[in-house]
Coordinates of N, CA and C in Angstrom, one line a residue:
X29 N 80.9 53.5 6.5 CA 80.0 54.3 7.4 C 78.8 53.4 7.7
X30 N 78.3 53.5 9.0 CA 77.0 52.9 9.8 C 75.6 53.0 8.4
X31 N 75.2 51.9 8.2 CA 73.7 52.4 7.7 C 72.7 52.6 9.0
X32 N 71.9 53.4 8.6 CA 70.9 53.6 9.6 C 70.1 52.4 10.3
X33 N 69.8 51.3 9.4 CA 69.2 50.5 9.8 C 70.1 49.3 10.7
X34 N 71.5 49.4 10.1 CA 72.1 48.8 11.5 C 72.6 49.4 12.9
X35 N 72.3 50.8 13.0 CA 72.5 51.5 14.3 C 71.1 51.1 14.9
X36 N 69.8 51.4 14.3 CA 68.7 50.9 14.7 C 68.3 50.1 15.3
X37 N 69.1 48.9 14.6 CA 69.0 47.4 14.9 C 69.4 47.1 16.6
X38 N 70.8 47.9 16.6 CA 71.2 48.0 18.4 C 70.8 48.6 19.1
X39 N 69.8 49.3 18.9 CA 68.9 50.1 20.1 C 67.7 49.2 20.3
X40 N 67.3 48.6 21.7 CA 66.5 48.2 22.7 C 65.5 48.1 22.3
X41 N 65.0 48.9 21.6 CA 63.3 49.2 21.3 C 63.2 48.7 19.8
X42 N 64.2 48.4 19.3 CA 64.4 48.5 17.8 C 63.1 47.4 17.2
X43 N 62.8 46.3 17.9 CA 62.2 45.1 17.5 C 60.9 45.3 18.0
X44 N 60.0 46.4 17.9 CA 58.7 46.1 18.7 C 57.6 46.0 18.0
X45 N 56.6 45.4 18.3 CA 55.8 45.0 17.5 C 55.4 45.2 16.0
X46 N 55.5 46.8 16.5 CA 54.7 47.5 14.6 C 55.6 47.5 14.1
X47 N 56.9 47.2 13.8 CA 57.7 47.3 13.2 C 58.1 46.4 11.9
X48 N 58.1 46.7 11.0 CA 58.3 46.2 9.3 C 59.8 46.5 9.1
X49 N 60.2 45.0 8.5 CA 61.6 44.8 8.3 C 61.9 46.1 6.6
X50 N 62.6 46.8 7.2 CA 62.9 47.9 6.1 C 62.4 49.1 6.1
X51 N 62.2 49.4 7.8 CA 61.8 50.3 8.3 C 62.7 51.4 8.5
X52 N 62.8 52.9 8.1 CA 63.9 53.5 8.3 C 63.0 54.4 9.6
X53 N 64.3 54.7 10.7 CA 63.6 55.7 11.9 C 63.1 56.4 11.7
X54 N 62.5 56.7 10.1 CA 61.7 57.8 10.7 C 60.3 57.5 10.3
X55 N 59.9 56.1 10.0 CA 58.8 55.2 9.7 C 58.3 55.1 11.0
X56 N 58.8 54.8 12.2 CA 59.2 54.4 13.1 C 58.1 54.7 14.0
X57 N 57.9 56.2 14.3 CA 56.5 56.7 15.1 C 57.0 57.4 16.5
X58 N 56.8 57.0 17.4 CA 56.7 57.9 18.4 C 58.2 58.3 18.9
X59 N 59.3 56.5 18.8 CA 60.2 57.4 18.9 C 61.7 57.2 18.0
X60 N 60.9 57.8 16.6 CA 61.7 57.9 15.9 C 62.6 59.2 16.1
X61 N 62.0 60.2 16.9 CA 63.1 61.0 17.3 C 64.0 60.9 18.1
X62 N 64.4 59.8 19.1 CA 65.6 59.4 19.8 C 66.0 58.5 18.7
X63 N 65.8 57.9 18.0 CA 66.7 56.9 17.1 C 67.5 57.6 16.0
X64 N 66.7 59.0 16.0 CA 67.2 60.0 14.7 C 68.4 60.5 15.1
X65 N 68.4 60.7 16.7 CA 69.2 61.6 17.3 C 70.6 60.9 17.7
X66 N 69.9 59.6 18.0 CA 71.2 58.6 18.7 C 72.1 58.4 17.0
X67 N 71.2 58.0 15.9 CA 71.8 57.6 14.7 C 72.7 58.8 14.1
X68 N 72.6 60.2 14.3 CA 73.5 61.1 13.9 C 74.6 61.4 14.6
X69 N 74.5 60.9 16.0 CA 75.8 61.4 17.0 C 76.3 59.6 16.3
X70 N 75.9 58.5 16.4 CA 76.7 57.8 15.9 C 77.6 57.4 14.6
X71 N 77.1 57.9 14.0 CA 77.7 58.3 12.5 C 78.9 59.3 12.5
X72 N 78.5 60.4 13.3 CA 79.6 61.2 13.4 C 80.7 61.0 14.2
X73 N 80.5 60.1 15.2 CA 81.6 59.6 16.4 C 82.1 58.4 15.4
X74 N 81.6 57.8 15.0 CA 82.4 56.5 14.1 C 83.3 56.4 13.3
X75 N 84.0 55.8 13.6 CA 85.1 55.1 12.9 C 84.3 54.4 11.4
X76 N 84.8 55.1 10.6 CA 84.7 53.9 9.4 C 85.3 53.0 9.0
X77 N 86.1 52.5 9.5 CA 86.0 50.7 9.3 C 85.8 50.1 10.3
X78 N 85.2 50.7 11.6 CA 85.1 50.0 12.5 C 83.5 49.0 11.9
X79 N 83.5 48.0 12.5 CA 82.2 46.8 12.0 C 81.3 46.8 13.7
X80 N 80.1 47.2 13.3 CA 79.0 47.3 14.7 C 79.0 46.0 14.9
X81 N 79.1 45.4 16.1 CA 78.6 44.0 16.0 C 77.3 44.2 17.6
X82 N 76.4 43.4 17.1 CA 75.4 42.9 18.0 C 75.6 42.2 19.4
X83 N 75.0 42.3 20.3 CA 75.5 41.8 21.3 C 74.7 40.5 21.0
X84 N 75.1 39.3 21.9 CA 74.5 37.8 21.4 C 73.5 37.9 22.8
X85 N 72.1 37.0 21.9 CA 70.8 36.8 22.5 C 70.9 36.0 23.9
X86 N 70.6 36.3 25.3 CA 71.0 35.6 26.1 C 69.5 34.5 26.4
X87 N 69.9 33.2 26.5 CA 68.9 32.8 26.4 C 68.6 32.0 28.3
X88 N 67.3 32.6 28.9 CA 66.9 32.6 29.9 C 66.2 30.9 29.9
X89 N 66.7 30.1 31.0 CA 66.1 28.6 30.8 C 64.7 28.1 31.8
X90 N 64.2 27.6 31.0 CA 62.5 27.3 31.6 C 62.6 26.9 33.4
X91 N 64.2 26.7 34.0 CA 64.1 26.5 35.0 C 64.3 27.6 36.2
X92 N 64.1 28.4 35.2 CA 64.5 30.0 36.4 C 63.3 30.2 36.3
X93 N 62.7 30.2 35.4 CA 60.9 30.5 35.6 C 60.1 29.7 36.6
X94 N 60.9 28.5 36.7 CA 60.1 27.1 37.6 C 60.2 27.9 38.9
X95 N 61.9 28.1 39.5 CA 62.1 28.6 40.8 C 61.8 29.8 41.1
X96 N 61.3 30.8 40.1 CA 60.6 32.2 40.4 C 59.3 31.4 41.5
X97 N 58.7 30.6 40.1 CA 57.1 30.4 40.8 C 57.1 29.4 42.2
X98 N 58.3 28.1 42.4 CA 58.2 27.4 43.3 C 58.5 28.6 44.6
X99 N 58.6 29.4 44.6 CA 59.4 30.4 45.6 C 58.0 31.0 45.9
X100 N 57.7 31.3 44.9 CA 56.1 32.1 44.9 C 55.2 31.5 45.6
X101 N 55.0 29.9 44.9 CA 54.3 29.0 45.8 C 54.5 28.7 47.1
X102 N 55.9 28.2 47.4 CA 56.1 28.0 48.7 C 55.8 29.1 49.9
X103 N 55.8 30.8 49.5 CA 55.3 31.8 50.3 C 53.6 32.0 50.4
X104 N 52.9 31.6 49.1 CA 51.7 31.1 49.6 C 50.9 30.2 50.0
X105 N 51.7 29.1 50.3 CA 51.8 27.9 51.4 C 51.3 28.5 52.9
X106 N 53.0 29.5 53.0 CA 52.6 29.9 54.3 C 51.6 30.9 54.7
X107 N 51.3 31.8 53.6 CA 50.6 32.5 53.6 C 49.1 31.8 54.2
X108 N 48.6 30.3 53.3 CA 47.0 30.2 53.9 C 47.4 29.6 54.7
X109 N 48.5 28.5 55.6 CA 48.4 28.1 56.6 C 48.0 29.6 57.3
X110 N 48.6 30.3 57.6 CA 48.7 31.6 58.9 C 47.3 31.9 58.6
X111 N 46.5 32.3 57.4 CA 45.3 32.6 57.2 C 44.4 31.5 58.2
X112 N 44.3 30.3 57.6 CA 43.7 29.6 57.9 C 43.8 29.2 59.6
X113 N 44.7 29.0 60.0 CA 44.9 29.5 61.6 C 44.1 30.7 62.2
X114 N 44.3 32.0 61.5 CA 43.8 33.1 61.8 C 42.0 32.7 61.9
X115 N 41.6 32.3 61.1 CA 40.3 31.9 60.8 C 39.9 30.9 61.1
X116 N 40.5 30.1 61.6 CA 39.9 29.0 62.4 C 39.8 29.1 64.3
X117 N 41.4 30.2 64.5 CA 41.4 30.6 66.0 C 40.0 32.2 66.0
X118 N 39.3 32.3 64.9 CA 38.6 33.3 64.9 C 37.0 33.1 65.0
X119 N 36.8 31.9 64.3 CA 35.6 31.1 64.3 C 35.3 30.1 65.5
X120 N 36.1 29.7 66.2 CA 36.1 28.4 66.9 C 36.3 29.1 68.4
X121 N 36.8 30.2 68.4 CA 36.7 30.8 69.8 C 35.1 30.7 70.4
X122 N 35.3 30.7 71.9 CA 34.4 30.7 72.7 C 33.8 32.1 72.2
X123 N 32.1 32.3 73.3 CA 31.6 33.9 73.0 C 32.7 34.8 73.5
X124 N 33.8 34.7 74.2 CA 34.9 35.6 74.7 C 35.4 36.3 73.4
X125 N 35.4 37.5 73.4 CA 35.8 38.2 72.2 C 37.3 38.3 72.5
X126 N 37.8 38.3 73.8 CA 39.4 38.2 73.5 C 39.7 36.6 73.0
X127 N 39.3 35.6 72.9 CA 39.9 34.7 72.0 C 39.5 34.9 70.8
X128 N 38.5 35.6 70.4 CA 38.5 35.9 68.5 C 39.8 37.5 68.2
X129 N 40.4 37.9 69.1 CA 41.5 38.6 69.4 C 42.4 37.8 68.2
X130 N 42.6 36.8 68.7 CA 43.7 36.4 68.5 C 43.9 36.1 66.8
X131 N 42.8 35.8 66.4 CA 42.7 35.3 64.8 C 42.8 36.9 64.5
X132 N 41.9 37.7 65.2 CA 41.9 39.1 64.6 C 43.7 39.7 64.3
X133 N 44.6 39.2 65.2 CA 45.8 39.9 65.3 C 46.7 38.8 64.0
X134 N 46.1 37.8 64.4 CA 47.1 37.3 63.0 C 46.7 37.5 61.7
X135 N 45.2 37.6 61.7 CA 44.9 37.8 60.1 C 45.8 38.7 59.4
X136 N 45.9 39.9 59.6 CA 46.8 41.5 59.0 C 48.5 40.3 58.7
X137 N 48.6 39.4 59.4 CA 50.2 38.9 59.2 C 49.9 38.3 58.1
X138 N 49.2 37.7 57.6 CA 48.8 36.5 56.6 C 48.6 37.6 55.2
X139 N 48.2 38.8 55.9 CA 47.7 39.8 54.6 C 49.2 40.1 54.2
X140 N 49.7 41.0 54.8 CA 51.3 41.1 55.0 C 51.8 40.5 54.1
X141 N 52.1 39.2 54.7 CA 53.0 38.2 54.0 C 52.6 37.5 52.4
X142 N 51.5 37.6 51.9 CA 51.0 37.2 50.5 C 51.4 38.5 49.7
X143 N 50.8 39.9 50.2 CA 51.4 41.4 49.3 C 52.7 41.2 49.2
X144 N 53.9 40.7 50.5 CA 55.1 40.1 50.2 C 55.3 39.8 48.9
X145 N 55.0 38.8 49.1 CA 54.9 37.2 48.1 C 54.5 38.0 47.0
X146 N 53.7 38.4 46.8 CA 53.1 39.2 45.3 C 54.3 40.0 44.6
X147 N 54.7 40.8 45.5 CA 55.4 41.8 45.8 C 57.2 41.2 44.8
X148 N 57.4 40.6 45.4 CA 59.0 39.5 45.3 C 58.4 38.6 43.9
X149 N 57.2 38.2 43.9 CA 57.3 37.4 42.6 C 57.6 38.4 41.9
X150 N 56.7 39.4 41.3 CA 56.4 39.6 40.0 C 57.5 40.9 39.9
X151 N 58.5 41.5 40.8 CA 59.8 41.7 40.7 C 61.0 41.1 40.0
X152 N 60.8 39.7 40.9 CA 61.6 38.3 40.3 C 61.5 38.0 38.4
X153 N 60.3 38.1 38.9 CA 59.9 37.8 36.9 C 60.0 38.7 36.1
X154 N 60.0 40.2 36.7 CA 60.8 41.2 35.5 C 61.8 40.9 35.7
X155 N 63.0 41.2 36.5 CA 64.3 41.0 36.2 C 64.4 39.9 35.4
X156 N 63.7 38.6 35.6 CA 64.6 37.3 34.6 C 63.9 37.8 32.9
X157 N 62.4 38.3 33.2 CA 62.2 39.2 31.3 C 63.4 39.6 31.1
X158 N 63.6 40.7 31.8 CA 64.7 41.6 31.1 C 66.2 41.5 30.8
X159 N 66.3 39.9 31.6 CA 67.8 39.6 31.6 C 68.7 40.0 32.7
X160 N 68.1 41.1 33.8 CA 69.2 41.4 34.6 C 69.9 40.2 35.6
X161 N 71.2 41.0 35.6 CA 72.0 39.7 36.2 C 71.9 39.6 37.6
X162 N 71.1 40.1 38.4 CA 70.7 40.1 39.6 C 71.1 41.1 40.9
X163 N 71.2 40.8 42.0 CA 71.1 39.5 42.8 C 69.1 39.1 43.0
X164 N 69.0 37.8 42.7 CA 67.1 37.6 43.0 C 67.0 37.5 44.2
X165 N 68.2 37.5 45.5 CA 67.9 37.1 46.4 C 67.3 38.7 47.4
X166 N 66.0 38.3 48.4 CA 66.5 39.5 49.2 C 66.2 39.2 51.1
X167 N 67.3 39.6 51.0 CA 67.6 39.6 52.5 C 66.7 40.1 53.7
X168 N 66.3 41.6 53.4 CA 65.5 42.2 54.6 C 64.3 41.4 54.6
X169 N 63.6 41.8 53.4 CA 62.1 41.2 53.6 C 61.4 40.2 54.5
X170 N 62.5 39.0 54.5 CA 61.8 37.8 55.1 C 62.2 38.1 56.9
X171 N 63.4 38.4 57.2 CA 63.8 38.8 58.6 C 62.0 39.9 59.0
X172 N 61.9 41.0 58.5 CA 60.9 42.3 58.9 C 59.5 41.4 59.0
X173 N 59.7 40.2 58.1 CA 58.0 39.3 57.8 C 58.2 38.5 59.2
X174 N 59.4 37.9 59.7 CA 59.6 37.0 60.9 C 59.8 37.7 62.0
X175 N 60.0 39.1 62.1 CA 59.9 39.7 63.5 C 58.4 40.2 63.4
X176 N 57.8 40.8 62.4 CA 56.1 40.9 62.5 C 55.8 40.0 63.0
X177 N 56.0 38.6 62.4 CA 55.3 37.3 63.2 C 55.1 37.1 64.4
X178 N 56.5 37.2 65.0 CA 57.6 36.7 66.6 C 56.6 38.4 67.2
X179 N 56.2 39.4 66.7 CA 55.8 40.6 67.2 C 53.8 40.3 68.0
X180 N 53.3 39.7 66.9 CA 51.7 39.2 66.9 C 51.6 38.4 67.5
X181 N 52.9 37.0 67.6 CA 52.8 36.2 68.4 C 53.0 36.7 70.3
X182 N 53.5 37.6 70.1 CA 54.2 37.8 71.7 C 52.7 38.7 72.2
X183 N 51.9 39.3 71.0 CA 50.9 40.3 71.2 C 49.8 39.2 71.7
X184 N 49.7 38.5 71.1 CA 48.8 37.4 71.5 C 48.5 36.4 72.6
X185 N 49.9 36.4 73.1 CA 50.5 35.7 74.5 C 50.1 37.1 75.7
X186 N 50.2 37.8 74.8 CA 50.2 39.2 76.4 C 48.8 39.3 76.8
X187 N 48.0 39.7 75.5 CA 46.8 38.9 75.7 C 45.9 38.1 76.5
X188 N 46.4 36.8 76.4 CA 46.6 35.9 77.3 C 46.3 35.9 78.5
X189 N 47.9 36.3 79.5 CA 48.3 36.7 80.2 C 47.3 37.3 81.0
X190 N 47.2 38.9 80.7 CA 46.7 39.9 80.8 C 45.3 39.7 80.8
X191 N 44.4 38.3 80.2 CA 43.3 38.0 80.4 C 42.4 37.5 81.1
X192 N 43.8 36.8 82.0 CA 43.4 36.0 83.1 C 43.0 36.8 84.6

């Protein structure tokens, strides 16, 4: 039959901080009541000779951490170039307030695109905490970030146009 402390052991939460080695679930605290609950339906569904075995520790390598953050970095790359455009076509314009237009319309894309970037990292870096097996890649985001762009740009040309 299961001892308590090795059904414990395979539950998720089992390892958390306050926890003292020869802890029985109901030492446990807030949720020693799902441990209590999971440990009696497993006891009674078990096989006794069956042997619990642990799943093995998957170990995450320091180079998936690197390419979370180079990913991260390289979108705030583009992020202050587009800023810094925005704010230089906004400062450096003539007294014509439609050329400070134009930094005005790109700035919101530069904002956009870093909440992105925020957004995708620190998604990225839970899933690799938690182990999930993915996919890290995502498709829509950067197309919806490149037609805003190709959108501000064409707003900015019409602009233009329409100024002369």
């Amino acid at each position: 039959m299961a001892q308590p402390n090795e059904i414990s052991a395979l539950l998720p939460f089992s390892d958390f901080p306050g926890k003292k080695e020869g802890d029985t679930p109901r030492k446990q605290g807030l949720l020693s009541f799902l441990s209590i609950k999971i440990e009696k339906q497993s006891v009674q569904d078990a096989n006794p000779n069956r042997v619990l075995q642990q799943k093995p520790a998957t170990k995450v390598e320091p180079k998936v951490y690197f390419a979370a953050e180079r990913t991260f970095l390289a979108w705030l790359h583009t992020t202050v170039t587009l800023a810094g455009a925005a704010i230089a076509f906004a400062s450096f314009a003539d007294e014509d307030p439609l050329s400070q237009l134009y930094g005005i319309i790109l700035l919101p894309v530069a904002i956009v695109f870093i909440c992105y970037a925020m957004y995708q990292y620190n998604s990225r870096s839970i899933m690799i905490r938690c182990r999930q097996p993915g996919p890290y890649d995502e498709m829509i985001g950067p197309n919806v970030l490149g037609i805003f762009f190709i959108f501000s740009l064409i707003g900015t040309f019409a602009l233009k146009i329409n100024g002369r």
